[in-house]
PDB file of C-alpha atoms in Angstrom:
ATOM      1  CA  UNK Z   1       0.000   0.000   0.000  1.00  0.00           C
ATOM      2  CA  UNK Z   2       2.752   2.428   0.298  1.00  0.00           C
ATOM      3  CA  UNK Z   3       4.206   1.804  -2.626  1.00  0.00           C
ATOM      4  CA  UNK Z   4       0.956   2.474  -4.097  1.00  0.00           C
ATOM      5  CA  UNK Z   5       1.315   6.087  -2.228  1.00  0.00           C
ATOM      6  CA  UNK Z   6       4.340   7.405  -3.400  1.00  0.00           C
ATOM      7  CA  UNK Z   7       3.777   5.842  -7.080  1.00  0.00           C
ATOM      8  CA  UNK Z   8       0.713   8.287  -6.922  1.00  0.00           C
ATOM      9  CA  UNK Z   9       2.606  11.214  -6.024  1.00  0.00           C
ATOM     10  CA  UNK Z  10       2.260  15.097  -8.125  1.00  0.00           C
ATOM     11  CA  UNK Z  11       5.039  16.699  -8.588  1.00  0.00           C
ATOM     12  CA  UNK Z  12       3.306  20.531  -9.240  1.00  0.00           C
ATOM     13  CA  UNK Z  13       5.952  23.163 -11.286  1.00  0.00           C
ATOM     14  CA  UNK Z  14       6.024  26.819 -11.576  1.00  0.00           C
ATOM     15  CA  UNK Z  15       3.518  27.279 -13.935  1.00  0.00           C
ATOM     16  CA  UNK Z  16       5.482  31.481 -13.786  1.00  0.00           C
ATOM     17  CA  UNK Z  17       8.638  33.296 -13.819  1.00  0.00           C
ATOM     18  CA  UNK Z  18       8.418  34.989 -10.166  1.00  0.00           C
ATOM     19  CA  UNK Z  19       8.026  35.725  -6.815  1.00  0.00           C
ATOM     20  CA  UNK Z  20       6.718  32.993  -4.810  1.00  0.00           C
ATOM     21  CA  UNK Z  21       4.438  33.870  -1.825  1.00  0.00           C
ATOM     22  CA  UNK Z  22       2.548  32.091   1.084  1.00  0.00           C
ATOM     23  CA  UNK Z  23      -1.430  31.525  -0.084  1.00  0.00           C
ATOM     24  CA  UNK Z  24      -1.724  33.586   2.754  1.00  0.00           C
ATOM     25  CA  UNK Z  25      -0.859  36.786   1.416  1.00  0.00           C
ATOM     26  CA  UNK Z  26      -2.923  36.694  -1.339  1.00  0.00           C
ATOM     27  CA  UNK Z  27      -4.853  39.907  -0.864  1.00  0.00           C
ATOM     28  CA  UNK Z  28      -8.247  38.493  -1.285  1.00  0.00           C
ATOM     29  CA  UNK Z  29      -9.815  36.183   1.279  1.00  0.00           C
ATOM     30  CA  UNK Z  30     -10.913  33.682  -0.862  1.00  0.00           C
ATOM     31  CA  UNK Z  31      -7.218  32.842  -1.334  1.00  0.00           C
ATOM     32  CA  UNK Z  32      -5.889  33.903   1.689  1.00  0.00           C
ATOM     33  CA  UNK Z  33      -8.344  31.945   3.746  1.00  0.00           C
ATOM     34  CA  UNK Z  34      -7.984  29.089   1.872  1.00  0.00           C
ATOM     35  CA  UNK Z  35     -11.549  28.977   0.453  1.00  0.00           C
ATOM     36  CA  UNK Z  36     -10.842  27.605  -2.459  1.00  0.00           C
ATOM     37  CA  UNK Z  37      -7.936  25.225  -1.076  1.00  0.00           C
ATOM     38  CA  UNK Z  38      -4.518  24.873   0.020  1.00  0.00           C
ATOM     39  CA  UNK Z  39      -1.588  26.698  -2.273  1.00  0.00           C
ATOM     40  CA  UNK Z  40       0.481  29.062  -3.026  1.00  0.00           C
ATOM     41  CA  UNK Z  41       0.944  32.336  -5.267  1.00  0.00           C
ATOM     42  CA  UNK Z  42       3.110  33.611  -7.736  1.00  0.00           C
ATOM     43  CA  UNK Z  43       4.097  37.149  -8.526  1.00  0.00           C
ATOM     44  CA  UNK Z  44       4.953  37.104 -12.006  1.00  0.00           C
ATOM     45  CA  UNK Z  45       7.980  39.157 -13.757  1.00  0.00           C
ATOM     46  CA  UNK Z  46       6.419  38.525 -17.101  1.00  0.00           C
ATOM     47  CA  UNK Z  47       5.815  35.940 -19.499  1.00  0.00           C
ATOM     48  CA  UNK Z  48       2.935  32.802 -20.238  1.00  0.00           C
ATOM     49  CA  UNK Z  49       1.401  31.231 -18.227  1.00  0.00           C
ATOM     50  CA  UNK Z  50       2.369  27.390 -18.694  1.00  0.00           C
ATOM     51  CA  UNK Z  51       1.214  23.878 -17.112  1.00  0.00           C
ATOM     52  CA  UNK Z  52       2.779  23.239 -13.569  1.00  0.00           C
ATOM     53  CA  UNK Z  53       1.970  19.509 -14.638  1.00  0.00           C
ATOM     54  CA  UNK Z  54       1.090  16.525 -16.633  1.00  0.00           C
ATOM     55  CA  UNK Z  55      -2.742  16.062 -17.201  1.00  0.00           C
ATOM     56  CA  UNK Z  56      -5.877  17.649 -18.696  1.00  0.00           C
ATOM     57  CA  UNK Z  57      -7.419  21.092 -18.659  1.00  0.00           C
ATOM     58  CA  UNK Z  58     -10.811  20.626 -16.709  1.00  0.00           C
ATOM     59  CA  UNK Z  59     -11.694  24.552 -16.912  1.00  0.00           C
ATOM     60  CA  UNK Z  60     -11.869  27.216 -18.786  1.00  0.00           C
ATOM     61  CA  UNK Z  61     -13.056  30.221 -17.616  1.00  0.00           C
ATOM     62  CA  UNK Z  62     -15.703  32.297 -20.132  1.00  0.00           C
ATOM     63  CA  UNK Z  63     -13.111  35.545 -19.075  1.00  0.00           C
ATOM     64  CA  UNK Z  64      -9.997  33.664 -19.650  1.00  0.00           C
ATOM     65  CA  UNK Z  65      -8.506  34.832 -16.200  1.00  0.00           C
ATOM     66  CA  UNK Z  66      -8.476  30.910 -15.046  1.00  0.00           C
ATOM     67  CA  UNK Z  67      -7.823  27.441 -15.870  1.00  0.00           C
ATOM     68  CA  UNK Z  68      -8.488  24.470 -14.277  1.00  0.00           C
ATOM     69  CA  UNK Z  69      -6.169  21.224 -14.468  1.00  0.00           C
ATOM     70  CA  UNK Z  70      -6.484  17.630 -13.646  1.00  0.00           C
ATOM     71  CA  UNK Z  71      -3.601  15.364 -12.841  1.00  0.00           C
ATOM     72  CA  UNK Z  72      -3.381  11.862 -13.784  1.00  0.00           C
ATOM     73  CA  UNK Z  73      -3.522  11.102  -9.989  1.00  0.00           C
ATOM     74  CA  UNK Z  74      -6.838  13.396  -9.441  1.00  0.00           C
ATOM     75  CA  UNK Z  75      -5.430  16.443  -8.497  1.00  0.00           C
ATOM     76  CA  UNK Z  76      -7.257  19.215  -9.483  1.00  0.00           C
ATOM     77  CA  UNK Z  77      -5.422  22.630  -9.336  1.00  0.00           C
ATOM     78  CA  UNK Z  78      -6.905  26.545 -10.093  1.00  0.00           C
ATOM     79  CA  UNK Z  79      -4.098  29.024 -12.022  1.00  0.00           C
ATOM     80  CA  UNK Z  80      -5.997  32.136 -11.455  1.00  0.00           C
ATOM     81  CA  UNK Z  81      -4.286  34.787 -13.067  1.00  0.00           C
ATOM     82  CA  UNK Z  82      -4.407  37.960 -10.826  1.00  0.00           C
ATOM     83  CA  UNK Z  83      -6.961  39.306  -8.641  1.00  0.00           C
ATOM     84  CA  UNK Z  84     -10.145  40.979  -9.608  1.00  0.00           C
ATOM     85  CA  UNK Z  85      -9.174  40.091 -13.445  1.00  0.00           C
ATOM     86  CA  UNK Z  86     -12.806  38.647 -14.126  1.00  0.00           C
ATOM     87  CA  UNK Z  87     -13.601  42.646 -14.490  1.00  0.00           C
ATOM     88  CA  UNK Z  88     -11.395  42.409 -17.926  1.00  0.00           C
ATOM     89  CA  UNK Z  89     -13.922  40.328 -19.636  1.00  0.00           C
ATOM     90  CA  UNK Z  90     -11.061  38.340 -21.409  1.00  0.00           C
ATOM     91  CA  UNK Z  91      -9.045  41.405 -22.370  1.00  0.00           C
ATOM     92  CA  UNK Z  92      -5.253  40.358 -21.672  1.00  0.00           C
ATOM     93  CA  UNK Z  93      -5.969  36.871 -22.031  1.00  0.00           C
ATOM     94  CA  UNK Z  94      -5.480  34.881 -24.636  1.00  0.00           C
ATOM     95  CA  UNK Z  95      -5.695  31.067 -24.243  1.00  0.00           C
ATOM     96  CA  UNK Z  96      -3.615  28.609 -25.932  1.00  0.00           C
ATOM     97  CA  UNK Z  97      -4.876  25.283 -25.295  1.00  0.00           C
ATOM     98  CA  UNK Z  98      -9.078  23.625 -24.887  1.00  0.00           C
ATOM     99  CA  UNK Z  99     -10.823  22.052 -22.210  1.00  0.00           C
ATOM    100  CA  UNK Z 100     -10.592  18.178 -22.066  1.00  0.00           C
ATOM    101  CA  UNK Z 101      -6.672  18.569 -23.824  1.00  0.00           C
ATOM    102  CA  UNK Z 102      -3.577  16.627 -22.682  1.00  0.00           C
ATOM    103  CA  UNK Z 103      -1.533  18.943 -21.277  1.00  0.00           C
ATOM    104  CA  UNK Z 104       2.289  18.270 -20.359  1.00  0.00           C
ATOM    105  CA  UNK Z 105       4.948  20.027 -17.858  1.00  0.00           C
ATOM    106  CA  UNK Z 106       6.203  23.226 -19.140  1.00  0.00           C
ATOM    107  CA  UNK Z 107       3.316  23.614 -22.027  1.00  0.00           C
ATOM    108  CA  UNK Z 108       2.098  27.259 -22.408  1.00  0.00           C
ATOM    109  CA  UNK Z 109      -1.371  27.577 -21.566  1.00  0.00           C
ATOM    110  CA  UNK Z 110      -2.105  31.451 -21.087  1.00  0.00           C
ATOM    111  CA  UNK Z 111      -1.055  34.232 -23.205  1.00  0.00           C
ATOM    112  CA  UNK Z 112      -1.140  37.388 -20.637  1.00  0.00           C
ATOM    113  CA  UNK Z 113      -0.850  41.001 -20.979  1.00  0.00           C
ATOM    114  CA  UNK Z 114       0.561  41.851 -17.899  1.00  0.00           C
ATOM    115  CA  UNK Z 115       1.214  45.878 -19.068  1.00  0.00           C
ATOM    116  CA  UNK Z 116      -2.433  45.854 -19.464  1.00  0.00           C
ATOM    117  CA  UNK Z 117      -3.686  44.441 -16.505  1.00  0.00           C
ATOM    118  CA  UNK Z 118      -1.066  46.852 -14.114  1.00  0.00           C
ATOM    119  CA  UNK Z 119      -2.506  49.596 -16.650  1.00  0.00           C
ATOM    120  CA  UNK Z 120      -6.064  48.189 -15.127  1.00  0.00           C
ATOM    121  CA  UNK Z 121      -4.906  48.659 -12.232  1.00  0.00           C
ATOM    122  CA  UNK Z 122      -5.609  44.396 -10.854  1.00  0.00           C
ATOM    123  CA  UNK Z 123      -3.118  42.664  -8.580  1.00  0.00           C
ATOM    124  CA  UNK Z 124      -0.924  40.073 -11.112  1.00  0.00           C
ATOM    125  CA  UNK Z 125      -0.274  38.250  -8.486  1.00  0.00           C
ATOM    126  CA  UNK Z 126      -1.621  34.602  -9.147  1.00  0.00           C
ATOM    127  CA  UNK Z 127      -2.804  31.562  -6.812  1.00  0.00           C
ATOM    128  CA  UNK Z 128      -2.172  28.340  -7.931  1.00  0.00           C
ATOM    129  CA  UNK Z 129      -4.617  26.410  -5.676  1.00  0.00           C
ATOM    130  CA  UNK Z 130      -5.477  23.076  -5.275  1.00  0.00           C
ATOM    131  CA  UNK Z 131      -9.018  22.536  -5.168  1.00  0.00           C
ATOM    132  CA  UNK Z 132      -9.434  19.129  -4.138  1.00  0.00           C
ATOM    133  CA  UNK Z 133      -6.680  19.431  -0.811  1.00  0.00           C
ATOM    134  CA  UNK Z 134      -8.877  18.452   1.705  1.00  0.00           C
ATOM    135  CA  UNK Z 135      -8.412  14.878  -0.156  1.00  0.00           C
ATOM    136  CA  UNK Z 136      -4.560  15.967  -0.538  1.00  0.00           C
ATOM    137  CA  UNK Z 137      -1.757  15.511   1.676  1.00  0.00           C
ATOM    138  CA  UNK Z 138       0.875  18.475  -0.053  1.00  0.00           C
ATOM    139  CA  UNK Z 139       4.295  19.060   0.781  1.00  0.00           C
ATOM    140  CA  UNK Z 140       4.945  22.692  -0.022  1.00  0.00           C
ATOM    141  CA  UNK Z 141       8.806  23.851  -0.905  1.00  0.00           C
ATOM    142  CA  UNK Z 142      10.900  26.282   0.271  1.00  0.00           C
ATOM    143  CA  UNK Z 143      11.586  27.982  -2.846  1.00  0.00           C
ATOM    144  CA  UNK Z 144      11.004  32.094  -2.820  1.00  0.00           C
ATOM    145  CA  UNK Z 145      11.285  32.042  -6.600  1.00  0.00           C
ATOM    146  CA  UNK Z 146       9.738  30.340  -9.420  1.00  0.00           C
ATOM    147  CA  UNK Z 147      11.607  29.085 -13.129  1.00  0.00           C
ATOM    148  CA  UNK Z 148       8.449  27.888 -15.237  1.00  0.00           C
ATOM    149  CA  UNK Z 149       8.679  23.914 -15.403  1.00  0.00           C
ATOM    150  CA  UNK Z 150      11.785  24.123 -13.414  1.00  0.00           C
ATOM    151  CA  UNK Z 151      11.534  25.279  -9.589  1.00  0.00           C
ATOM    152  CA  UNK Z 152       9.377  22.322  -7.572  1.00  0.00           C
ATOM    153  CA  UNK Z 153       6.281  24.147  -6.084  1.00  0.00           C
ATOM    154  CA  UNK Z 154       4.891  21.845  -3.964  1.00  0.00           C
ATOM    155  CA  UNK Z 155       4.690  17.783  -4.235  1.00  0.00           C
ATOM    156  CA  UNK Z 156       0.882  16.322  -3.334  1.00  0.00           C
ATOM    157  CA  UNK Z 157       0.002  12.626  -2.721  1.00  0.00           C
ATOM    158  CA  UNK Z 158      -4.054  11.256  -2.114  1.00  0.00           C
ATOM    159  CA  UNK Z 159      -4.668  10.692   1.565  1.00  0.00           C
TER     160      UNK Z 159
END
């Protein structure tokens, strides 16, 4: 049985260039207070936004400012790309992939116009959430900055 545990572990990438930050100083209580799940945030320096892992896209958001992802192990994890960004009605966002697609570490998902959204005047900073942790058991990482597909975020295993 254990080595059914760890054969089911996530490994979950930096999906961003950036800053990494505690979930709980996400300036927005639904993040900060965990009311979507246990995770983290990134503060971006620039760039796409790309798949932290290896599974399918489960969400697409009608504004673009989210995306949902499913792991092969039945993780499901929220990239929600700044704060208060559903107010942009997609502008900013364009997205490069469809729901139900295989998606692979690294792969860019979001196209985002960060000048645009400062211009707007939203928070970029960007939870990456899992959704389903109350069924998770994650190990978070100590790293304070994120290399997309490179820097280990966090590694989660089913309880």
């Amino acid at each position: 049985m254990l080595s059914n545990f760890f054969k089911s572990k996530l490994l979950i990438y930096a999906p961003l260039n950036g800053e990494i930050i505690p979930i709980e100083e996400v300036p927005d209580p639904v993040f900060s207070q965990k009311m979507m799940g246990e995770g983290l945030a990134i503060i971006p320096i620039g760039g796409k936004v790309h798949s932290p892992i290896e599974g399918t896209v489960i969400l697409l958001s009608d504004t673009k400012h989210a995306i949902g992802l499913r792991s092969k192990n039945g993780t499901e994890i929220l990239i929600h790309i700044g704060l208060e960004t559903v107010s942009l009605g997609g502008s900013g966002f364009t997205v490069l992939v469809k729901l139900d697609e295989s998606i692979s570490v690294g792969q860019p998902l979001v196209e985002v116009d960060w000048d645009l959204l400062r211009a707007q005047d939203k928070k970029i900073v960007t939870p990456i959430v899992i959704t389903n942790s109350a069924e998770r058991v994650i190990r978070f990482e100590d790293s304070k900055e994120g290399i997309v597909g490179e820097t280990l975020l966090m590694t989660v295993f089913p309880k």
